[in-house]
Structure formats: structure tokens, C-alpha cells
mmCIF file of C-alpha atoms and ligand atoms in Angstrom:
data_model
loop_
_atom_site.group_PDB
_atom_site.id
_atom_site.type_symbol
_atom_site.label_atom_id
_atom_site.label_comp_id
_atom_site.label_asym_id
_atom_site.label_seq_id
_atom_site.Cartn_x
_atom_site.Cartn_y
_atom_site.Cartn_z
ATOM 1 C CA MET R 29 36.806 -19.797 69.765
ATOM 2 C CA SER R 30 34.125 -16.723 69.979
ATOM 3 C CA GLN R 31 35.600 -13.483 69.459
ATOM 4 C CA SER R 32 35.553 -10.317 71.427
ATOM 5 C CA PRO R 33 32.131 -8.394 71.323
ATOM 6 C CA LEU R 34 33.252 -5.667 69.347
ATOM 7 C CA PRO R 35 31.966 -1.883 70.240
ATOM 8 C CA ILE R 36 29.429 0.213 70.064
ATOM 9 C CA LEU R 37 29.653 3.936 69.659
ATOM 10 C CA ILE R 38 27.934 6.798 70.517
ATOM 11 C CA THR R 39 28.458 10.362 70.123
ATOM 12 C CA GLY R 40 28.420 12.852 73.037
ATOM 13 C CA ALA R 41 27.369 10.143 75.838
ATOM 14 C CA GLY R 42 28.742 12.534 78.439
ATOM 15 C CA GLN R 43 25.185 13.512 80.174
ATOM 16 C CA ARG R 44 21.555 12.287 79.709
ATOM 17 C CA ILE R 45 20.089 10.149 77.197
ATOM 18 C CA GLY R 46 23.438 9.484 75.788
ATOM 19 C CA LEU R 47 25.569 8.499 79.269
ATOM 20 C CA HIS R 48 22.224 6.198 80.318
ATOM 21 C CA CYS R 49 22.603 3.997 77.034
ATOM 22 C CA ALA R 50 25.833 4.207 77.348
ATOM 23 C CA GLU R 51 25.444 2.848 81.159
ATOM 24 C CA ARG R 52 22.862 0.468 79.487
ATOM 25 C CA LEU R 53 25.004 -1.123 76.853
ATOM 26 C CA LEU R 54 27.675 -1.628 79.381
ATOM 27 C CA ASP R 55 25.109 -3.580 82.099
ATOM 28 C CA ASP R 56 24.168 -5.456 78.533
ATOM 29 C CA GLY R 57 28.027 -7.073 77.839
ATOM 30 C CA HIS R 58 28.405 -4.592 75.041
ATOM 31 C CA PRO R 59 32.262 -2.640 74.951
ATOM 32 C CA VAL R 60 31.603 1.104 74.802
ATOM 33 C CA ILE R 61 32.926 4.168 73.019
ATOM 34 C CA ILE R 62 32.215 7.294 73.981
ATOM 35 C CA SER R 63 32.714 10.709 72.064
ATOM 36 C CA TYR R 64 32.406 13.686 74.735
ATOM 37 C CA ARG R 65 32.843 17.428 74.611
ATOM 38 C CA ARG R 66 33.164 18.541 78.064
ATOM 39 C CA GLU R 67 34.618 16.421 80.378
ATOM 40 C CA ARG R 68 31.453 15.668 82.924
ATOM 41 C CA GLU R 69 31.259 13.093 86.103
ATOM 42 C CA GLY R 70 29.295 10.498 83.477
ATOM 43 C CA VAL R 71 32.348 10.877 81.305
ATOM 44 C CA ALA R 72 34.491 9.879 84.147
ATOM 45 C CA HIS R 73 32.380 6.919 85.490
ATOM 46 C CA LEU R 74 32.203 5.495 81.682
ATOM 47 C CA ARG R 75 35.981 5.295 81.773
ATOM 48 C CA SER R 76 35.820 3.513 85.396
ATOM 49 C CA ARG R 77 33.605 1.224 83.763
ATOM 50 C CA GLY R 78 36.401 0.546 80.595
ATOM 51 C CA ALA R 79 34.873 2.740 78.220
ATOM 52 C CA ILE R 80 36.849 4.439 75.630
ATOM 53 C CA THR R 81 36.216 7.898 75.711
ATOM 54 C CA LEU R 82 37.997 10.232 73.146
ATOM 55 C CA ALA R 83 37.356 14.047 72.953
ATOM 56 C CA ALA R 84 35.575 15.256 70.106
ATOM 57 C CA ASP R 85 34.149 18.501 69.165
ATOM 58 C CA PHE R 86 31.606 18.706 66.230
ATOM 59 C CA ALA R 87 31.248 22.540 65.564
ATOM 60 C CA ASP R 88 33.251 21.965 62.193
ATOM 61 C CA ALA R 89 34.435 19.578 59.638
ATOM 62 C CA THR R 90 38.011 19.570 60.885
ATOM 63 C CA GLY R 91 36.605 18.740 64.522
ATOM 64 C CA ILE R 92 34.499 15.657 63.101
ATOM 65 C CA LEU R 93 37.603 14.241 61.112
ATOM 66 C CA THR R 94 39.905 14.846 63.789
ATOM 67 C CA PHE R 95 37.326 12.345 65.806
ATOM 68 C CA ILE R 96 37.071 9.786 62.970
ATOM 69 C CA GLU R 97 40.912 9.569 62.575
ATOM 70 C CA THR R 98 41.244 9.164 67.105
ATOM 71 C CA LEU R 99 38.535 6.410 66.675
ATOM 72 C CA LYS R 100 39.743 4.741 64.026
ATOM 73 C CA ALA R 101 43.713 4.671 65.864
ATOM 74 C CA HIS R 102 41.018 2.914 69.259
ATOM 75 C CA THR R 103 39.237 0.043 67.284
ATOM 76 C CA ASP R 104 39.140 -2.221 63.626
ATOM 77 C CA GLY R 105 35.437 -2.689 63.789
ATOM 78 C CA LEU R 106 31.981 -1.312 65.393
ATOM 79 C CA ARG R 107 28.768 -3.307 66.214
ATOM 80 C CA ALA R 108 27.357 0.053 65.730
ATOM 81 C CA ILE R 109 27.106 3.630 65.580
ATOM 82 C CA VAL R 110 24.475 6.287 68.095
ATOM 83 C CA HIS R 111 24.606 9.596 66.358
ATOM 84 C CA ASN R 112 23.568 11.636 69.892
ATOM 85 C CA ALA R 113 25.413 14.343 70.345
ATOM 86 C CA SER R 114 23.555 17.721 69.662
ATOM 87 C CA GLU R 115 22.444 20.909 70.703
ATOM 88 C CA TRP R 116 19.209 22.501 71.344
ATOM 89 C CA HIS R 117 19.442 26.377 71.024
ATOM 90 C CA SER R 118 16.616 28.999 69.808
ATOM 91 C CA GLU R 119 17.861 31.558 67.680
ATOM 92 C CA THR R 120 19.690 34.220 69.206
ATOM 93 C CA PRO R 121 19.176 37.935 67.343
ATOM 94 C CA GLY R 122 22.313 38.673 64.813
ATOM 95 C CA GLN R 123 23.766 35.277 65.940
ATOM 96 C CA GLU R 124 21.206 33.203 63.605
ATOM 97 C CA ALA R 125 24.558 32.547 60.463
ATOM 98 C CA GLU R 126 26.577 30.966 63.249
ATOM 99 C CA LEU R 127 23.475 28.898 64.695
ATOM 100 C CA PHE R 128 22.653 27.417 61.816
ATOM 101 C CA GLN R 129 26.589 26.119 61.084
ATOM 102 C CA ARG R 130 26.535 25.344 64.673
ATOM 103 C CA MET R 131 23.188 23.444 63.882
ATOM 104 C CA PHE R 132 24.057 21.549 60.606
ATOM 105 C CA SER R 133 27.353 20.491 61.847
ATOM 106 C CA VAL R 134 26.302 18.599 65.052
ATOM 107 C CA HIS R 135 23.588 16.896 63.378
ATOM 108 C CA MET R 136 23.885 16.322 60.060
ATOM 109 C CA LEU R 137 27.729 17.089 59.256
ATOM 110 C CA ALA R 138 29.118 14.825 61.881
ATOM 111 C CA PRO R 139 26.655 12.346 61.236
ATOM 112 C CA TYR R 140 27.344 11.589 57.025
ATOM 113 C CA LEU R 141 31.363 12.079 57.315
ATOM 114 C CA ILE R 142 31.847 9.363 60.000
ATOM 115 C CA ASN R 143 29.394 7.400 58.373
ATOM 116 C CA LEU R 144 31.029 7.363 54.797
ATOM 117 C CA HIS R 145 34.681 6.993 56.692
ATOM 118 C CA GLY R 146 33.110 4.393 59.487
ATOM 119 C CA ALA R 147 31.659 2.275 56.718
ATOM 120 C CA ALA R 148 34.413 -0.012 56.378
ATOM 121 C CA LEU R 149 34.138 -0.291 60.781
ATOM 122 C CA LEU R 150 31.309 -1.591 60.561
ATOM 123 C CA ARG R 151 31.759 -4.573 57.640
ATOM 124 C CA HIS R 152 32.576 -7.476 59.624
ATOM 125 C CA GLY R 153 30.048 -9.773 58.189
ATOM 126 C CA GLY R 154 28.253 -9.845 61.849
ATOM 127 C CA ALA R 155 24.976 -7.427 62.651
ATOM 128 C CA ALA R 156 25.950 -3.635 61.653
ATOM 129 C CA ASP R 157 23.802 -0.956 62.898
ATOM 130 C CA ILE R 158 23.750 3.173 62.787
ATOM 131 C CA VAL R 159 21.413 5.022 64.442
ATOM 132 C CA HIS R 160 20.399 8.315 64.261
ATOM 133 C CA ILE R 161 18.458 9.813 66.980
ATOM 134 C CA GLY R 162 16.067 13.129 65.716
ATOM 135 C CA ASP R 163 13.839 14.537 67.233
ATOM 136 C CA ASP R 164 9.644 14.606 66.177
ATOM 137 C CA VAL R 165 10.056 17.811 65.504
ATOM 138 C CA THR R 166 10.440 17.581 62.538
ATOM 139 C CA ARG R 167 7.343 16.075 61.449
ATOM 140 C CA ARG R 168 5.422 20.204 61.865
ATOM 141 C CA GLY R 169 8.700 21.924 62.311
ATOM 142 C CA SER R 170 9.299 24.222 65.159
ATOM 143 C CA SER R 171 8.586 28.679 65.917
ATOM 144 C CA LYS R 172 11.447 28.596 68.508
ATOM 145 C CA HIS R 173 14.425 26.350 66.917
ATOM 146 C CA ILE R 174 14.126 26.770 63.164
ATOM 147 C CA ALA R 175 17.676 26.165 63.049
ATOM 148 C CA TYR R 176 17.501 23.299 64.687
ATOM 149 C CA ALA R 177 14.770 21.662 63.868
ATOM 150 C CA ALA R 178 15.560 22.213 59.666
ATOM 151 C CA SER R 179 19.260 20.278 61.082
ATOM 152 C CA LYS R 180 16.759 17.798 62.353
ATOM 153 C CA ALA R 181 14.763 16.491 59.099
ATOM 154 C CA GLY R 182 17.725 16.403 57.374
ATOM 155 C CA LEU R 183 19.678 13.977 59.974
ATOM 156 C CA ASP R 184 16.108 12.061 59.014
ATOM 157 C CA ASN R 185 17.338 12.301 55.272
ATOM 158 C CA LEU R 186 20.036 11.157 55.955
ATOM 159 C CA THR R 187 18.691 7.765 57.423
ATOM 160 C CA LEU R 188 16.745 6.670 53.984
ATOM 161 C CA SER R 189 19.773 7.682 52.220
ATOM 162 C CA PHE R 190 22.440 5.382 54.085
ATOM 163 C CA ALA R 191 19.723 2.909 55.050
ATOM 164 C CA ALA R 192 19.575 1.950 50.749
ATOM 165 C CA SER R 193 23.672 2.886 50.268
ATOM 166 C CA LEU R 194 24.605 0.627 53.339
ATOM 167 C CA ALA R 195 22.510 -2.186 53.041
ATOM 168 C CA PRO R 196 22.207 -4.902 52.846
ATOM 169 C CA GLN R 197 25.690 -5.078 55.231
ATOM 170 C CA ILE R 198 24.996 -2.278 57.377
ATOM 171 C CA LYS R 199 20.981 -1.454 58.951
ATOM 172 C CA VAL R 200 20.854 2.615 59.044
ATOM 173 C CA ASN R 201 17.244 3.472 61.400
ATOM 174 C CA GLY R 202 16.109 6.740 63.153
ATOM 175 C CA ILE R 203 14.579 7.081 66.358
ATOM 176 C CA ALA R 204 13.081 10.530 66.828
ATOM 177 C CA PRO R 205 12.034 11.528 70.210
ATOM 178 C CA ALA R 206 10.151 14.385 71.862
ATOM 179 C CA LEU R 207 9.805 15.528 75.658
ATOM 180 C CA ILE R 208 11.964 12.589 77.430
ATOM 181 C CA GLN R 209 13.962 14.102 79.380
ATOM 182 C CA PHE R 210 13.314 17.945 80.976
ATOM 183 C CA ASN R 211 16.674 20.173 81.629
ATOM 184 C CA PRO R 212 17.062 21.082 85.236
ATOM 185 C CA ASP R 213 16.484 24.906 84.508
ATOM 186 C CA ASP R 214 13.085 24.756 82.754
ATOM 187 C CA ASP R 215 10.523 25.728 85.391
ATOM 188 C CA GLU R 216 7.114 24.546 86.618
ATOM 189 C CA ALA R 217 4.985 26.228 83.554
ATOM 190 C CA TYR R 218 7.246 24.891 81.166
ATOM 191 C CA ARG R 219 7.245 22.383 82.188
ATOM 192 C CA ARG R 220 3.115 22.338 82.675
ATOM 193 C CA LYS R 221 3.450 23.240 79.282
ATOM 194 C CA ALA R 222 5.799 20.376 77.601
ATOM 195 C CA LEU R 223 3.574 17.604 79.349
ATOM 196 C CA ALA R 224 -0.007 19.484 78.265
ATOM 197 C CA LYS R 225 1.532 18.849 74.532
ATOM 198 C CA SER R 226 1.428 14.713 74.529
ATOM 199 C CA ALA R 227 -1.645 12.106 74.595
ATOM 200 C CA LEU R 228 0.442 10.271 77.858
ATOM 201 C CA GLY R 229 1.250 13.150 79.309
ATOM 202 C CA ILE R 230 4.547 12.411 81.152
ATOM 203 C CA GLU R 231 8.336 12.862 80.744
ATOM 204 C CA PRO R 232 9.697 9.024 80.773
ATOM 205 C CA GLY R 233 12.730 9.679 81.020
ATOM 206 C CA ALA R 234 15.856 8.297 79.309
ATOM 207 C CA GLU R 235 15.081 4.039 79.480
ATOM 208 C CA VAL R 236 12.488 4.626 76.338
ATOM 209 C CA ILE R 237 15.252 5.475 74.552
ATOM 210 C CA TYR R 238 17.369 2.671 75.709
ATOM 211 C CA GLN R 239 14.908 0.207 74.557
ATOM 212 C CA SER R 240 13.977 2.292 71.161
ATOM 213 C CA LEU R 241 17.641 1.378 70.515
ATOM 214 C CA ARG R 242 17.543 -2.050 71.752
ATOM 215 C CA TYR R 243 15.187 -2.917 69.109
ATOM 216 C CA LEU R 244 16.758 -2.008 66.514
ATOM 217 C CA LEU R 245 20.146 -3.594 67.437
ATOM 218 C CA ASP R 246 18.368 -6.502 68.045
ATOM 219 C CA ASN R 247 15.384 -6.600 64.851
ATOM 220 C CA PRO R 248 17.100 -7.970 61.612
ATOM 221 C CA TYR R 249 14.889 -6.886 59.506
ATOM 222 C CA VAL R 250 14.506 -3.099 60.242
ATOM 223 C CA THR R 251 16.145 -0.664 58.322
ATOM 224 C CA GLY R 252 15.199 2.581 56.918
ATOM 225 C CA THR R 253 12.556 3.018 60.033
ATOM 226 C CA ILE R 254 12.850 5.903 62.099
ATOM 227 C CA LEU R 255 10.882 4.705 65.626
ATOM 228 C CA THR R 256 8.740 7.767 66.702
ATOM 229 C CA VAL R 257 9.080 7.880 70.546
ATOM 230 C CA ASN R 258 6.418 10.831 71.821
ATOM 231 C CA GLY R 259 4.041 9.678 74.205
ATOM 232 C CA GLY R 260 1.362 10.674 71.206
ATOM 233 C CA ARG R 261 2.315 14.119 70.455
ATOM 234 C CA HIS R 262 0.592 13.682 67.132
ATOM 235 C CA LEU R 263 -2.667 12.585 68.409
ATOM 236 C CA ILE R 264 -3.111 16.297 70.288
HETATM 237 N N1 NDP B 320 16.263 15.210 75.973
HETATM 238 C C1 NDP B 320 15.006 15.474 75.304
HETATM 239 O O1 NDP B 320 13.896 15.359 75.740
HETATM 240 C C2 NDP B 320 14.630 15.301 74.036
HETATM 241 C C3 NDP B 320 16.470 14.545 73.541
HETATM 242 N N2 NDP B 320 16.113 14.785 72.021
HETATM 243 C C4 NDP B 320 17.294 14.011 71.179
HETATM 244 O O2 NDP B 320 17.733 12.603 72.108
HETATM 245 C C5 NDP B 320 19.499 13.030 71.812
HETATM 246 C C6 NDP B 320 19.974 13.235 73.288
HETATM 247 O O3 NDP B 320 19.545 14.185 73.857
HETATM 248 P P1 NDP B 320 19.767 14.808 75.776
HETATM 249 O O4 NDP B 320 20.393 14.034 76.380
HETATM 250 O O5 NDP B 320 18.369 15.872 75.977
HETATM 251 O O6 NDP B 320 21.295 15.821 74.698
HETATM 252 P P2 NDP B 320 22.210 16.830 75.669
HETATM 253 O O7 NDP B 320 21.477 17.755 75.161
HETATM 254 O O8 NDP B 320 22.079 16.137 77.098
HETATM 255 O O9 NDP B 320 23.152 16.814 74.388
HETATM 256 C C7 NDP B 320 23.864 15.440 74.306
HETATM 257 C C8 NDP B 320 25.781 16.085 74.158
HETATM 258 O O10 NDP B 320 25.412 16.663 72.468
HETATM 259 C C9 NDP B 320 27.396 16.958 73.177
HETATM 260 N N3 NDP B 320 27.462 17.986 72.214
HETATM 261 C C10 NDP B 320 26.564 18.940 71.835
HETATM 262 N N4 NDP B 320 26.804 20.046 70.804
HETATM 263 C C11 NDP B 320 28.204 19.408 70.318
HETATM 264 C C12 NDP B 320 29.339 19.167 69.302
HETATM 265 N N5 NDP B 320 29.343 20.899 68.999
HETATM 266 N N6 NDP B 320 30.435 18.403 69.139
HETATM 267 C C13 NDP B 320 30.326 17.642 70.380
HETATM 268 N N7 NDP B 320 29.006 16.940 70.999
HETATM 269 C C14 NDP B 320 28.608 18.164 71.094
HETATM 270 C C15 NDP B 320 26.162 17.909 74.450
HETATM 271 O O11 NDP B 320 28.265 17.850 75.384
HETATM 272 P P3 NDP B 320 28.346 18.561 75.769
HETATM 273 O O12 NDP B 320 28.932 17.618 77.320
HETATM 274 O O13 NDP B 320 29.988 18.960 75.607
HETATM 275 O O14 NDP B 320 27.878 19.291 76.514
HETATM 276 C C16 NDP B 320 25.669 16.715 75.424
HETATM 277 O O15 NDP B 320 26.600 16.410 76.423
HETATM 278 C C17 NDP B 320 19.649 14.289 71.396
HETATM 279 O O16 NDP B 320 20.131 14.186 69.847
HETATM 280 C C18 NDP B 320 18.455 15.063 71.334
HETATM 281 O O17 NDP B 320 18.577 16.097 70.263
HETATM 282 C C19 NDP B 320 15.168 14.574 71.099
HETATM 283 C C20 NDP B 320 14.309 15.393 71.694
HETATM 284 C C21 NDP B 320 13.370 15.221 72.988
HETATM 285 N N1 LIG B 321 20.155 18.026 72.700
HETATM 286 C C1 LIG B 321 19.012 18.443 72.583
HETATM 287 N N2 LIG B 321 17.644 18.266 71.963
HETATM 288 C C2 LIG B 321 16.663 18.495 72.643
HETATM 289 C C3 LIG B 321 16.592 18.981 74.118
HETATM 290 C C4 LIG B 321 17.935 18.905 74.731
HETATM 291 O O1 LIG B 321 17.967 18.636 75.873
HETATM 292 N N3 LIG B 321 19.058 18.563 74.048
HETATM 293 N N4 LIG B 321 15.162 18.933 74.327
HETATM 294 C C5 LIG B 321 13.922 18.777 73.886
HETATM 295 C C6 LIG B 321 12.866 18.714 74.317
HETATM 296 O O2 LIG B 321 12.718 18.905 75.231
HETATM 297 C C7 LIG B 321 11.684 19.235 73.212
HETATM 298 O O3 LIG B 321 11.437 17.713 72.749
HETATM 299 C C8 LIG B 321 10.091 19.373 74.390
HETATM 300 O O4 LIG B 321 10.479 20.194 75.118
HETATM 301 C C9 LIG B 321 14.362 18.958 72.560
HETATM 302 N N5 LIG B 321 15.604 18.755 71.919
#
């Protein structure tokens, strides 16, 4: 008798890319567990579709470890873990140290601890994946988001280490997006400038990240790889 499919965890899936991927995974028949920090319309919609929604703040180790315990109380197995939760902040004078701590915690400490403590949930004998959502900006760094880019570069390195450490039972890969979806407060001048930075010059929307996630989940022979989804920014 076939077992019911194991859930896929997506962190920070209350809005935008994470929410889109959670909705699409539900469309494709996967049970979904999400973490969210603030209650949002998207969280309520996922709940109404049967997703398990767990409140979590990854700003420090205590919040991350508390989430892990809550997660284990809600499932004894996972098909995949998608580390999507993220903050995109530039340096604010006088708050540099706090910003760096926050960037490190959400982009590196959370994936590190959740992977170490969550690996047992993925070791069920079937297909198992970890996907880190990084940023194409790690190719060159960022003069305006220094701590953000550094923490995303650290996440890229975690992809390589965990891929080596968890093989062959668990595949570990990354996705490195560049402009996917503007924020509501991005003005026309910013949008024009951002679009001009890539060869394809478009704002593609979240589906291109779901397509990349689908590829990584479905391909049994890809691990330690970081998929660039950047419209050809490296060509400009
Ligand atoms: N959007 C884009 O164009 C690009 C996105 N990316 C990457 O893709 C991923 C998704 O991007 P996007 O959808 O724009 O992401 P968002 O900026 O919408 O952030 C996703 C979620 O992360 C949650 N989050 C932030 N900080 C914490 C924290 N300390 N603890 C727990 N949750 C937290 C937020 O929760 P809350 O609801 O409380 O705000 C938010 O809903 C991110 O990793 C991002 O870095 C990379 C390049 C381009
Ligand atoms: N957590 C987030 N990370 C990033 C975002 C975002 O909205 N939230 N946006 C970007 C930009 O789109 C950038 O790629 C182009 O200006 C980068 N990371």
C-alpha cells in the first residue's frame, strides 16, 4: 500500500517567492509545512489549503532551535527542506553589528542548525532534498548590501559542505536568483536601473524559482550545484 507523500518544508513562505512555491507544491500534490514570521494573508490562505503553518523568528539561535522542536512535533519525516527565509537590508549607520548578526542568523545559522537537526527527518530511504535560496550577488559582492551578500556567500558554501556531508541519502543544492520580483516600494527609476542590469531585462516573477526548485527535486543526479537564475546579469 503506497504511503502518503512526506511534506516539504519552506521557510519564510508567508509572501512572495516562498508563498508562490508553497502554493505550487500544494497544486502538485505535496503536503507543505511553512515557517512564517508575521501573520499574513498568504499564511492564512496556505492554512486554508491544509498547509501546516509554524511561526518562527530566525533572528537568533534560540528562535531557530525552538522552531526545530516545533517542527519535530508536527512531522516525523520530510521530502525536502527549502531555505527561503531572508531579509534584504542595506547598511544603516550605527546598526552595522546588529545587521550583520541578523543576516548571519537568518541566512546561515538557520539553514546550518535546521539541516543538522533536520537531516534525520530526511533519512527515510526515499528521495530527499535540501535547497538553499541564495543570491546571484555573491558572484561580485554588493557595495550597498555588504552584510547581506556576505551571508548569502556563506550560504553558498554551506551548500557545498552539506552536499558532501549528507550524500548519498540527501541531495543539497542552491538557487542563485537575481531580480525576480520587485518590492512594492521600488520606484520607476530603480526598476529601470535594475532591469538594465541583465541581458534579458525582465522581472520574471516567482514561477522561475518554482521551475528551478522542481528541477532540483526531480533530478536524482544533481547535488552540490547552485543554479543561477539571473537573466544573464553576468553577461553585462
Ligand atoms: N525577490 C527577489 O527579486 C530576489 C530574491 N532572492 C532570494 O529569494 C528568496 C525569496 O525572496 P523574497 O520572496 O523576495 O523574500 P522576502 O523578502 O519576501 O522574505 C521572505 C520571508 O522571509 C521572512 N523572514 C525574514 N527575516 C526572517 C527571520 N529573521 N526569521 C524568520 N523569517 C524571516 C519574512 O517574514 P515576514 O513575513 O515577517 O516579513 C518574509 O516573509 C530570499 O532568500 C531572497 O534573498 C534573491 C535575489 C532576488
Ligand atoms: N529577502 C530578499 N532578498 C532579496 C530581495 C528581496 O526582495 N528580499 N530582492 C533582491 C533584489 O531583487 C535584487 O536582486 C535586485 O535589485 C535581492 N534579494
